[in-house]
Amino acid sequence: MELRKLGELFLCFARVGVMTFGGGYAMLPILQRELVERRGWATAEELGDYYAVGQCTPGVIAVNTATFVGFKRGGPAGGVAATLGVVTPSLVIITALAALLSRFAELPAVQHAFSGIRVCVCVLICNAVTKLWKSAVIDGPTLCIFLGTLALSLLTKLSPVVYVPAAALIGILVHVLRRDRP
Amino acid sequence: MIYLQLYWEFFKTGLFAVGGGMATVPFLQEMGLRTGWFSPATLADMLAVSESTPGPIGINMASYAGFTVAGVPGGVVATLGEISPSVLIILLVAAMLRAVRGNRTVERAFYGMRPASLGLIAAAGIGVLRLCLLDEAAFAAGGQLSDLLPWKPLLLFALLWGLTNLVKPAKRLHPLTWIAVSAAVGVLAGGF
């Protein structure tokens, strides 16, 4: 794997990282333009496949997709180069902003602004829940899993790490039991 | 060794957060409370900043949280921790894309994981709501229901919720718009 190709992957995904505004779902149209239309590195169908894999594997969707495209083009080293590319703009921008904000955090105006912003964060989380609801809670068992997780995490101090693998097992078991009793 | 601990905490987050940036919030909330690295209020601020800056939200949150805990190297280490499981899994899976994509067992596992992830997000959301919209300290001191429900943030919440869910032209606006509006309202109101 030549260095030039790795550099290309890194830069391409750094561009994607800068232009993505608001998470993995916002990234698809940008990937479409950068990978399919500008560079011809993938067809629209391939990109759809990569994206689907990014969504059905754990982790940040944007990172999964970047790793996958990079791997397809340049093997494991390509996957790493593309991933580092997609996270570098975040790191630089957030670090600069966090350093700036922490210097001004004591100012009353900044504190007042954030007290307003926190209310907005509540709305954003509510809206995220309603949006995800449609694809996640689709029948009786999924409703039970949702309510069970919600109740347990409100009432106990169990680590969230426990719930996700347990729910994966339940998801598989539900289908096994259903097949036994058709 | 703070960097090793950061890396491990964010590795777990990257491994178990299913379904995008918001899914990392419950993990960060629990992490902050357990380690004392950051408070739920700081986490809400980090989420707002992460939504308003370029880059994937999950990565922005990791960079911000890592920076808060241990400066610039902390941000780098947390981000690397969060992406490590993705990279490892994808590199393993990449070789057998077709097998994973249509695989029934994988689909069924996700059938179970999606509502669980949503339950975790909802629980974290209730934590943030209690923190930002209810004044439990005043309620404990005064005992009046009006102490528990401060009208100013509740009114802003109702307005923003209505605008983002019921008003068609407003629905399409980027979250950044609403974050900026709420910041301005916060400053004008002199804080909530």
PDB file of C-alpha atoms in Angstrom, chain B residues 2 4 10 15 19 22 57-58 63 71-72 78 86-87 89 104 110 123 135 137 152 158 166 171-172 178 181 183:
ATOM      1  CA  ILE B   2      -5.636   8.294  33.535  1.00  0.00           C
ATOM      2  CA  LEU B   4      -5.343   4.040  29.998  1.00  0.00           C
ATOM      3  CA  PHE B  10     -14.386   4.983  25.673  1.00  0.00           C
ATOM      4  CA  LEU B  15     -18.346  -1.194  21.542  1.00  0.00           C
ATOM      5  CA  GLY B  19     -27.366   3.442  16.731  1.00  0.00           C
ATOM      6  CA  MET B  22     -27.087   9.907  20.825  1.00  0.00           C
ATOM      7  CA  ILE B  57     -21.644  13.617  17.177  1.00  0.00           C
ATOM      8  CA  GLY B  58     -20.255  10.493  18.855  1.00  0.00           C
ATOM      9  CA  SER B  63     -13.085  14.427  22.030  1.00  0.00           C
ATOM     10  CA  GLY B  71      -6.513  18.051  28.280  1.00  0.00           C
ATOM     11  CA  VAL B  72      -5.415  17.646  24.661  1.00  0.00           C
ATOM     12  CA  ALA B  78     -10.727   9.101  24.309  1.00  0.00           C
ATOM     13  CA  SER B  86     -15.383  -0.033  15.273  1.00  0.00           C
ATOM     14  CA  VAL B  87     -12.136  -0.399  13.377  1.00  0.00           C
ATOM     15  CA  ILE B  89     -14.972  -5.142  14.099  1.00  0.00           C
ATOM     16  CA  ARG B 104     -30.552 -13.545  10.259  1.00  0.00           C
ATOM     17  CA  PHE B 110     -30.180  -5.888  16.302  1.00  0.00           C
ATOM     18  CA  ALA B 123     -33.486   6.953  30.692  1.00  0.00           C
ATOM     19  CA  ASP B 135     -35.972  22.484  40.409  1.00  0.00           C
ATOM     20  CA  ALA B 137     -33.662  21.557  45.319  1.00  0.00           C
ATOM     21  CA  LYS B 152     -39.381  29.835  32.313  1.00  0.00           C
ATOM     22  CA  ALA B 158     -42.783  23.564  25.243  1.00  0.00           C
ATOM     23  CA  LEU B 166     -45.599  20.555  14.849  1.00  0.00           C
ATOM     24  CA  LYS B 171     -39.082  21.126  11.508  1.00  0.00           C
ATOM     25  CA  ARG B 172     -36.506  21.183   8.736  1.00  0.00           C
ATOM     26  CA  TRP B 178     -32.467  25.868  18.003  1.00  0.00           C
ATOM     27  CA  VAL B 181     -31.980  30.504  19.717  1.00  0.00           C
ATOM     28  CA  ALA B 183     -28.578  30.394  23.975  1.00  0.00           C
TER      29      ALA B 183
END
